[in-house]
CSV table of N, CA and C in Angstrom, one decimal:
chain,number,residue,atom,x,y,z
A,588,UNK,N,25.1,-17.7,-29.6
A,588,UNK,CA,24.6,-18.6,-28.6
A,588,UNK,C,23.1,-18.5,-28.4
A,589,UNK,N,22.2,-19.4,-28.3
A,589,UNK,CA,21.0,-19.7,-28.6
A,589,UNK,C,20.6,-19.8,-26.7
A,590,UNK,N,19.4,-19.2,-26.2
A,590,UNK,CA,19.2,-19.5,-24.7
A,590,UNK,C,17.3,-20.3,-25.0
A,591,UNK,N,17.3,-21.5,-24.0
A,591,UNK,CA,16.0,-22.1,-23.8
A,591,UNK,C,15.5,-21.1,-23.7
A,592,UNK,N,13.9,-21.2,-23.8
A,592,UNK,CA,12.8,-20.7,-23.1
A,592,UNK,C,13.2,-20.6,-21.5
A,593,UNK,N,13.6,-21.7,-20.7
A,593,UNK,CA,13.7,-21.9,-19.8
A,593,UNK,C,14.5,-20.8,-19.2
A,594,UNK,N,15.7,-21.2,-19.5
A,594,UNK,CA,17.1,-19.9,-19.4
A,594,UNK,C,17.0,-18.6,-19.7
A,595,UNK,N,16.2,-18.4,-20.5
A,595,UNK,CA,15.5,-17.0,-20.4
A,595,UNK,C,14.6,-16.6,-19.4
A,596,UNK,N,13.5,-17.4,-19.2
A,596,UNK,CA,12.2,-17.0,-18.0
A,596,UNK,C,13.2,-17.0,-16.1
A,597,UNK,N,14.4,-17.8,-16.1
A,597,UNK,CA,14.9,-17.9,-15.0
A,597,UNK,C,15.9,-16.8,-15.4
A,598,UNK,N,16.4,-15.9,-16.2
A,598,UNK,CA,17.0,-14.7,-16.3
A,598,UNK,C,16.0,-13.8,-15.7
A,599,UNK,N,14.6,-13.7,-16.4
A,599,UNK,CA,13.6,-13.0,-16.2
A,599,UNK,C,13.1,-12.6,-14.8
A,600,UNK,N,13.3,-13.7,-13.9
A,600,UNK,CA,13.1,-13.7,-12.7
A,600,UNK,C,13.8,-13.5,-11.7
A,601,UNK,N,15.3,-14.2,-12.0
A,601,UNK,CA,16.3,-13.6,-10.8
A,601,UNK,C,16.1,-11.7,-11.4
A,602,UNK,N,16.1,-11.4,-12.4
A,602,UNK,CA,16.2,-9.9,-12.6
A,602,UNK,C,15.1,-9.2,-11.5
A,603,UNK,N,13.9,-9.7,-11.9
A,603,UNK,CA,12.7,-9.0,-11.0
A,603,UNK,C,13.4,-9.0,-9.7
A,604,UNK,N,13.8,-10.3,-9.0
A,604,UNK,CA,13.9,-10.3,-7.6
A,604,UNK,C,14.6,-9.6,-7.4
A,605,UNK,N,16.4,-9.8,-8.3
A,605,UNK,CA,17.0,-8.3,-7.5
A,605,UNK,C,16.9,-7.0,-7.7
A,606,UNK,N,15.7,-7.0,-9.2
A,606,UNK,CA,15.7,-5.2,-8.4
A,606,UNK,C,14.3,-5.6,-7.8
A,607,UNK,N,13.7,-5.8,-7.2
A,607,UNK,CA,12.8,-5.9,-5.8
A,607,UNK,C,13.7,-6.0,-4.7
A,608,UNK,N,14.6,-7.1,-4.7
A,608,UNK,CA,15.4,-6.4,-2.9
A,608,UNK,C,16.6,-5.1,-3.6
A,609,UNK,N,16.3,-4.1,-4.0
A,609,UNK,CA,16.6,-3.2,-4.2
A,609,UNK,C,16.0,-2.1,-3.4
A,610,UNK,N,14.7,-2.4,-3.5
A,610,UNK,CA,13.8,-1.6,-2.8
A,610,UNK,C,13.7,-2.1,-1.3
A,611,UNK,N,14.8,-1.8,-0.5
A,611,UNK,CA,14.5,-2.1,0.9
A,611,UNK,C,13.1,-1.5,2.2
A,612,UNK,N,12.8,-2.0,2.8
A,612,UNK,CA,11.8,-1.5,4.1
A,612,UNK,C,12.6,-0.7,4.8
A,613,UNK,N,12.6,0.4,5.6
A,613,UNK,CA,12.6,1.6,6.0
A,613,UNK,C,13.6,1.0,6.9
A,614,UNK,N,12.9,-0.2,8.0
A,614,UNK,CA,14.0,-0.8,9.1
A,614,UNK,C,14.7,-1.2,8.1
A,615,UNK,N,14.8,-1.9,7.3
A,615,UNK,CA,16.3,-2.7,6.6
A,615,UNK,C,17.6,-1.9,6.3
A,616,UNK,N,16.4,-0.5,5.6
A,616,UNK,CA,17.3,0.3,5.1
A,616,UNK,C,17.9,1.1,5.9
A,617,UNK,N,17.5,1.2,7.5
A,617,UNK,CA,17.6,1.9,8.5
A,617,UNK,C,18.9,0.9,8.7
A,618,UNK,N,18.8,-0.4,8.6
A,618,UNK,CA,20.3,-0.7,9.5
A,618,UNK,C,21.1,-1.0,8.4
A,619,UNK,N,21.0,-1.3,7.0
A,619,UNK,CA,21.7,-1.6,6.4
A,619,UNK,C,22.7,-1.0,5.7
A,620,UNK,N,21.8,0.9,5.9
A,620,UNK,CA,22.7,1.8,4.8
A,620,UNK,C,23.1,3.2,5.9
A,621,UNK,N,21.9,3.5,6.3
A,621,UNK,CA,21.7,4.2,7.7
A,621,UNK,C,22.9,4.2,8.8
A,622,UNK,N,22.8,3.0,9.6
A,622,UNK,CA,23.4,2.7,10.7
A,622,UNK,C,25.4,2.5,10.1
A,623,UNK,N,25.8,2.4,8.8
A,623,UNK,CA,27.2,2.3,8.9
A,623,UNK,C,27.4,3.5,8.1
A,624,UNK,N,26.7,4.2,7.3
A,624,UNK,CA,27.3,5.1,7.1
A,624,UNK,C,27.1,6.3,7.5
A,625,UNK,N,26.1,6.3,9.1
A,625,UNK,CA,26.3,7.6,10.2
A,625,UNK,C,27.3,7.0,10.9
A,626,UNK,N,28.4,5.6,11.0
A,626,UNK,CA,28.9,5.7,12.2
A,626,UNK,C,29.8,6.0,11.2
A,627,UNK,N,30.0,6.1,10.1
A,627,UNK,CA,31.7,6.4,9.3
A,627,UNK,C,31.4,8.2,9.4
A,628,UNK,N,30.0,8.6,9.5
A,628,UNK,CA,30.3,10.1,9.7
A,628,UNK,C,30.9,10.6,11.3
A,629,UNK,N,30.0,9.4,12.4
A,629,UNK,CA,30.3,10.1,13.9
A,629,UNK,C,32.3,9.8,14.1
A,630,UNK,N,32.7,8.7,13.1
A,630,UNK,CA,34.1,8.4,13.3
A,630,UNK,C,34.8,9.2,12.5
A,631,UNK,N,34.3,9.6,11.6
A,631,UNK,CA,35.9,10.8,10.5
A,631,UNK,C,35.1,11.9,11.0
A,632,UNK,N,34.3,12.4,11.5
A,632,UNK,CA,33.5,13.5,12.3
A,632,UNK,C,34.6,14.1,13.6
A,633,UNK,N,34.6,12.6,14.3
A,633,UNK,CA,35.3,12.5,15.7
A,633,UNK,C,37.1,13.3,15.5
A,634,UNK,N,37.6,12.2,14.3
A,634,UNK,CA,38.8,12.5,14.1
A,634,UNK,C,39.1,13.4,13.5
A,635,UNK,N,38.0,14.1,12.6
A,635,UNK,CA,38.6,16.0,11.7
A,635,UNK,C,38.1,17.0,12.5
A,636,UNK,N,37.7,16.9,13.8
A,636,UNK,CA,37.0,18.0,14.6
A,636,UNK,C,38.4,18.8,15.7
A,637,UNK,N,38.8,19.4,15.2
A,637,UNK,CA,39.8,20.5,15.5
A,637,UNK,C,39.7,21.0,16.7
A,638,UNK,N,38.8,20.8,18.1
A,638,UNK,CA,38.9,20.4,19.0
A,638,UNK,C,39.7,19.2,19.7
A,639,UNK,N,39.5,18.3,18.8
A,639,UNK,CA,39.7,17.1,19.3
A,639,UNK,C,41.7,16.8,19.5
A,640,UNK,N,42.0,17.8,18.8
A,640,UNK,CA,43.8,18.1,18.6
A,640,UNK,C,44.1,18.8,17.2
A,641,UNK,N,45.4,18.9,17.4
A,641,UNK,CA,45.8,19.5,16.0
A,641,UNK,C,46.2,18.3,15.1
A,642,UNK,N,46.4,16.9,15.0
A,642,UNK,CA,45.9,16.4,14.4
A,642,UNK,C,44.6,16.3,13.7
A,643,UNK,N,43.8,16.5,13.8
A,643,UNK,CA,42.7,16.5,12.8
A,643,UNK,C,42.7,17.2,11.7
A,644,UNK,N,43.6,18.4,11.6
A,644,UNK,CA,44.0,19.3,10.2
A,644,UNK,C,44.5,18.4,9.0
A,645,UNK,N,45.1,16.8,9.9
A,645,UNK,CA,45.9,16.0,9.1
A,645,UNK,C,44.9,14.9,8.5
A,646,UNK,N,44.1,15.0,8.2
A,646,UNK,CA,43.1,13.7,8.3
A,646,UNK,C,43.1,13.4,6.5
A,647,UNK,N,43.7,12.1,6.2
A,647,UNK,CA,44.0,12.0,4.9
A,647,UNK,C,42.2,12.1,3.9
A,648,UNK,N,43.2,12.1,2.4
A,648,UNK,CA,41.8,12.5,1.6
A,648,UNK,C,40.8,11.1,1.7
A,649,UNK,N,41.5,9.8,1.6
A,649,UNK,CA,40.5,8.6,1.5
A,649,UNK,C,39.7,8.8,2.7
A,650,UNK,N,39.5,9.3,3.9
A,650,UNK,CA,38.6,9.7,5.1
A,650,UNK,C,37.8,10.6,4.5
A,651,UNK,N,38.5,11.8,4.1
A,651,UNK,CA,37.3,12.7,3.8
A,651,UNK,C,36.3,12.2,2.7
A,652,UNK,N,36.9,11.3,1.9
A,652,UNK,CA,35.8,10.6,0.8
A,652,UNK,C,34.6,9.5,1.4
A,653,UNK,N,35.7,9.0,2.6
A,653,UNK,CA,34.5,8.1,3.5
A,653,UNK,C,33.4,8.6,3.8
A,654,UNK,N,33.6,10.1,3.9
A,654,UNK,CA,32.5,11.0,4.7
A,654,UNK,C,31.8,11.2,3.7
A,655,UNK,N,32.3,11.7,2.6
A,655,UNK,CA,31.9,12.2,1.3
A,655,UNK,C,30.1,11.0,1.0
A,656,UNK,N,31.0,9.9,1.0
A,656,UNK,CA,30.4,9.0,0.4
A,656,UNK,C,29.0,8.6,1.1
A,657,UNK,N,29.1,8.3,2.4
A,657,UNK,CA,28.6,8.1,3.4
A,657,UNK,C,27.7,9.3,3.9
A,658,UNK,N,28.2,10.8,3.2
A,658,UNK,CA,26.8,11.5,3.2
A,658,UNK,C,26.0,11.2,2.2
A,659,UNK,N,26.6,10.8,1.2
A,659,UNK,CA,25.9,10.9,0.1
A,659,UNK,C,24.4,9.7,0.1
A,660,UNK,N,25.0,8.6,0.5
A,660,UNK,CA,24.2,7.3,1.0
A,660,UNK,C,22.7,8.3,1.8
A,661,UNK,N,23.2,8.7,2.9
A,661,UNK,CA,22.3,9.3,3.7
A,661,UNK,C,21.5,10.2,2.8
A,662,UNK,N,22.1,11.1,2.3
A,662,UNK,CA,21.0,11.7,1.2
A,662,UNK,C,19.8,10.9,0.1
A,663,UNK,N,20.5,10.3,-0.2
A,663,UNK,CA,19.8,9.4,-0.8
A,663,UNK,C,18.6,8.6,0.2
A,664,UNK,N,18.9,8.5,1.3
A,664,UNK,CA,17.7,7.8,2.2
A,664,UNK,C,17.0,8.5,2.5
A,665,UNK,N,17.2,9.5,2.7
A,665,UNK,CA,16.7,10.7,3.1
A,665,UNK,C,15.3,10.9,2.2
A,666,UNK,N,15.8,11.3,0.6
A,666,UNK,CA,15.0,11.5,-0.1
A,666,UNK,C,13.8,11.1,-0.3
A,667,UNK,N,14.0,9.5,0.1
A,667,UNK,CA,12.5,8.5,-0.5
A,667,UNK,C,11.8,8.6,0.7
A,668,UNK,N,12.4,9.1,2.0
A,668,UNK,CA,11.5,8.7,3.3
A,668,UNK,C,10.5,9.4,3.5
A,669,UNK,N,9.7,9.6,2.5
A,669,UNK,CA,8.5,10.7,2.8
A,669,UNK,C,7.5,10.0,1.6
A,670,UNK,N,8.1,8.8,0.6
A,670,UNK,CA,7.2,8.0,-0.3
A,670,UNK,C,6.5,7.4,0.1
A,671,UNK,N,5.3,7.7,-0.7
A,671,UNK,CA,4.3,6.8,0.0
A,671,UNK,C,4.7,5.2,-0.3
A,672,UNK,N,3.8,4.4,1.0
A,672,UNK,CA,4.6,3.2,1.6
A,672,UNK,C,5.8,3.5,2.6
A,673,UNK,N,5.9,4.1,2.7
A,673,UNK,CA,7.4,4.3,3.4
A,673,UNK,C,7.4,5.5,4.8
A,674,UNK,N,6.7,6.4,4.4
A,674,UNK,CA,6.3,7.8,5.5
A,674,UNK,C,5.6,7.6,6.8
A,675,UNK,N,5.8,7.8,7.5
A,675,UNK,CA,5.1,7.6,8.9
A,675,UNK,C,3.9,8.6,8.9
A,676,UNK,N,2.8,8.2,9.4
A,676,UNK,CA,1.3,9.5,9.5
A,676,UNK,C,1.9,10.3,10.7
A,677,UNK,N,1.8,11.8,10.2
A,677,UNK,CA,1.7,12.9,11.1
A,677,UNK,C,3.6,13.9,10.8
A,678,UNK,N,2.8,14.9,10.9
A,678,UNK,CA,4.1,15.8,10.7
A,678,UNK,C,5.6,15.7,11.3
A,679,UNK,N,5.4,15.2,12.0
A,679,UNK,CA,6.7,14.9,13.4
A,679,UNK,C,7.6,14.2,12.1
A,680,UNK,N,7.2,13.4,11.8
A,680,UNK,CA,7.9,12.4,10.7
A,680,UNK,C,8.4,13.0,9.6
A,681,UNK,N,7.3,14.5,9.0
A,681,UNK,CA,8.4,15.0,7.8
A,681,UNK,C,9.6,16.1,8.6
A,682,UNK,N,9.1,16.5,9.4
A,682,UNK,CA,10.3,17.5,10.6
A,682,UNK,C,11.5,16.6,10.5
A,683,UNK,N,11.3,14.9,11.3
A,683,UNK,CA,12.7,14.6,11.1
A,683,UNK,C,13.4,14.0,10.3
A,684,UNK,N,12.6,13.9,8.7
A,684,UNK,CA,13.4,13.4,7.3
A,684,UNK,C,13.8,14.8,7.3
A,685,UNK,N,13.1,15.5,6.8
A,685,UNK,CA,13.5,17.6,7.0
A,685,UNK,C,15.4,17.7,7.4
A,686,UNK,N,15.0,17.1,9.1
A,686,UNK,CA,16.4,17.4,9.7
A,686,UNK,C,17.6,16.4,9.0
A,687,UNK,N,16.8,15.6,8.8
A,687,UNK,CA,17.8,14.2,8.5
A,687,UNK,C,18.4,14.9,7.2
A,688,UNK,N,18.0,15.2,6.2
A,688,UNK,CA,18.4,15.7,5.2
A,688,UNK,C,19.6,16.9,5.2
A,689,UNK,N,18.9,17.3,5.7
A,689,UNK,CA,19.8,19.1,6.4
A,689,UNK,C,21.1,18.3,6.7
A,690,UNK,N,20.9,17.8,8.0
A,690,UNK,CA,22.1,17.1,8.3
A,690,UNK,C,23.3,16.2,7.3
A,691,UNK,N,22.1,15.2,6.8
A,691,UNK,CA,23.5,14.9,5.5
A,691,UNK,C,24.3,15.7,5.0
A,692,UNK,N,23.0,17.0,4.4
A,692,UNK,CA,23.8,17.7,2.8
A,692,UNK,C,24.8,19.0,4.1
A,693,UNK,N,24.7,18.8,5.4
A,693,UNK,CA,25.7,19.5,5.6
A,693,UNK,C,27.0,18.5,6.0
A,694,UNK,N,26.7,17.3,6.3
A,694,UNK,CA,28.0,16.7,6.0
A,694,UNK,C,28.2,16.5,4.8
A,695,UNK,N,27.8,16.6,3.7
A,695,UNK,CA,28.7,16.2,2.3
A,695,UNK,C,29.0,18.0,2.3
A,696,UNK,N,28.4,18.9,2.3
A,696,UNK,CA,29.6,20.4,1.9
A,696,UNK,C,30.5,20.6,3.2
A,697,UNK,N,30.5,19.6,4.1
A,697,UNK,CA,31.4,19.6,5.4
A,697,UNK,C,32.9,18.8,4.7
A,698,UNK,N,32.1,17.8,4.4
A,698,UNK,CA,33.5,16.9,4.0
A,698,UNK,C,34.2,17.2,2.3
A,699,UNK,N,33.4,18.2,1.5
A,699,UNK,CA,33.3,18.4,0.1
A,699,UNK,C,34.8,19.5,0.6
A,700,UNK,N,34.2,20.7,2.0
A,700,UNK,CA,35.7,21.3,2.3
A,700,UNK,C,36.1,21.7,2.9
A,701,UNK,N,36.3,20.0,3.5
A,701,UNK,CA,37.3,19.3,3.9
A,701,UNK,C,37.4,20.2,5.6
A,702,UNK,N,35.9,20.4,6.1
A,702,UNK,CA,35.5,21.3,7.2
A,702,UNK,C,35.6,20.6,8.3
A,703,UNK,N,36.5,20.1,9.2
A,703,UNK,CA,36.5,19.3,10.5
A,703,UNK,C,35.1,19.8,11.6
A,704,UNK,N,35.2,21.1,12.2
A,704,UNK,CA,34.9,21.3,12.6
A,704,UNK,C,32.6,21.3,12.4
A,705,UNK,N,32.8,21.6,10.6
A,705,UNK,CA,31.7,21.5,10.2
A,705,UNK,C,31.0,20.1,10.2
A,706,UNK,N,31.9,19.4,9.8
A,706,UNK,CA,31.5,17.9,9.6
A,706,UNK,C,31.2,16.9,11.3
A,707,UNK,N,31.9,17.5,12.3
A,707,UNK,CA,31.2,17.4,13.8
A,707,UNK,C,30.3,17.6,13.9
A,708,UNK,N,29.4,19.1,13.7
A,708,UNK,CA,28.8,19.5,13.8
A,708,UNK,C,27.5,18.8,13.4
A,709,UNK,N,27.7,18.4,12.0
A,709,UNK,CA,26.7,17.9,11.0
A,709,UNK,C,26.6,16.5,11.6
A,710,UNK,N,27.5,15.9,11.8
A,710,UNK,CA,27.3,14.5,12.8
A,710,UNK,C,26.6,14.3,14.2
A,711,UNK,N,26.9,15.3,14.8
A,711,UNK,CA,26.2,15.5,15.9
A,711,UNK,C,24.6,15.6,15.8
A,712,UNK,N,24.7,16.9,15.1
A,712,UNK,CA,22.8,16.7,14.2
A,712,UNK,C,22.2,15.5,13.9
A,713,UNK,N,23.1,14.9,13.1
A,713,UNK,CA,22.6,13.6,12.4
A,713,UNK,C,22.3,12.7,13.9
A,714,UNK,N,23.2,13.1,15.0
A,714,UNK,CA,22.6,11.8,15.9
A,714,UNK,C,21.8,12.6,16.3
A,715,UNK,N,21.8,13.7,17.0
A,715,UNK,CA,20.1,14.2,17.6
A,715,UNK,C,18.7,13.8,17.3
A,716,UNK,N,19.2,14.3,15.3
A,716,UNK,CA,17.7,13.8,15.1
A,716,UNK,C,17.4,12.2,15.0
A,717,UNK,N,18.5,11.6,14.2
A,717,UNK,CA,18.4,9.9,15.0
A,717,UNK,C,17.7,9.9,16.3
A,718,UNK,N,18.1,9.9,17.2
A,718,UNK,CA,17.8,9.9,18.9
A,718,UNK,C,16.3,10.4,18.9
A,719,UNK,N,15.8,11.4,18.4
A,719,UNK,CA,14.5,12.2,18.4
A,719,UNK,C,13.8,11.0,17.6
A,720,UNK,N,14.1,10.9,16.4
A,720,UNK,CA,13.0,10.1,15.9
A,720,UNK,C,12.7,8.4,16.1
A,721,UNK,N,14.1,8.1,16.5
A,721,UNK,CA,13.7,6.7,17.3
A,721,UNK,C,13.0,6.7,18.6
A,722,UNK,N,13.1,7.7,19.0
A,722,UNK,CA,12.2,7.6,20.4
A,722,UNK,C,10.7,7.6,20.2
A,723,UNK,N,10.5,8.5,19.3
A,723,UNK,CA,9.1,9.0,18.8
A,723,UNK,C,8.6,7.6,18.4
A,724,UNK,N,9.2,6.8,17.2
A,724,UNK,CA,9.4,5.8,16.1
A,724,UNK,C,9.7,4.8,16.3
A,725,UNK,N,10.6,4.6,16.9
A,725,UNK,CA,11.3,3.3,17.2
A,725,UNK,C,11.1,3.1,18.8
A,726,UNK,N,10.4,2.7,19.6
A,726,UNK,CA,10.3,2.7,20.8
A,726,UNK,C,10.9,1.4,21.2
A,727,UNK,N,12.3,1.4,22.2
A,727,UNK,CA,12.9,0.6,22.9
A,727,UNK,C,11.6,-0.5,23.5
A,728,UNK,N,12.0,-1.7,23.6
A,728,UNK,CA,11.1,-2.3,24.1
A,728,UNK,C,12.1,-3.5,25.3
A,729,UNK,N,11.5,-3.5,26.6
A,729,UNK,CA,12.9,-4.2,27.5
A,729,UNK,C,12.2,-5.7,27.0
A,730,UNK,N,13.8,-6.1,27.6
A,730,UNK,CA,14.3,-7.9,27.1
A,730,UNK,C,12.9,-8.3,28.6
């Protein structure tokens, strides 16, 4: 099968564009990848935290992969947030990629085994330092 000039140069280009929105902005990537896969940590967090009852000992394996997975995402954000284009000026900003990081890679060896009580823990972090660096970063602005 033979492709135009045409049909080729319009392959050529949808390709560029999607790996360019590949490369998300910080906010985008903040709510797009960020924001659901800390709430699948604060919710299988919630439910394997061994305070929470003796069910949570029971918390099936597709949860703990949710977690798995969903640290994994965060790690991965974690990583670039200090590339240039992307890094905020002043130290405060690598402190809380620093924490952010910490936090993931202790929810992926939280959920890796299968740690209820660890993977609370690591969620809880993950919101503090969220909370810390939006306040710093993200300043509420009223309606």
């Amino acid at each position: 099968m033979r492709m135009s000039a045409a049909a080729v140069a319009i392959a050529l280009l949808t390709a560029v564009t999607a790996a360019e929105a590949a490369e998300l902005t910080v906010k985008a990537e903040m709510k797009q990848v960020v924001e659901p896969a800390s709430n699948v940590l604060f919710s299988v967090g919630g439910d394997a935290d061994p305070a929470n009852g003796p069910d949570a000992a029971k918390l099936p394996d597709a949860r703990w992969k949710e977690a798995r997975d969903a640290a994994l995402k965060l790690k991965d954000v974690a990583a670039k947030l200090n590339d240039a284009g992307r890094a905020k000026a002043g130290p405060e900003w690598r402190g809380f990629v620093k924490d952010f990081a910490d936090a993931s890679s202790a929810a992926l060896n939280a959920a890796n085994a299968k740690d209820g009580a660890a993977l609370s823990t690591a969620a809880n972090a993950l919101s503090d330092t969220c909370s810390a660096c939006h306040a710093k970063f993200k300043p509420q602005v009223a309606d």
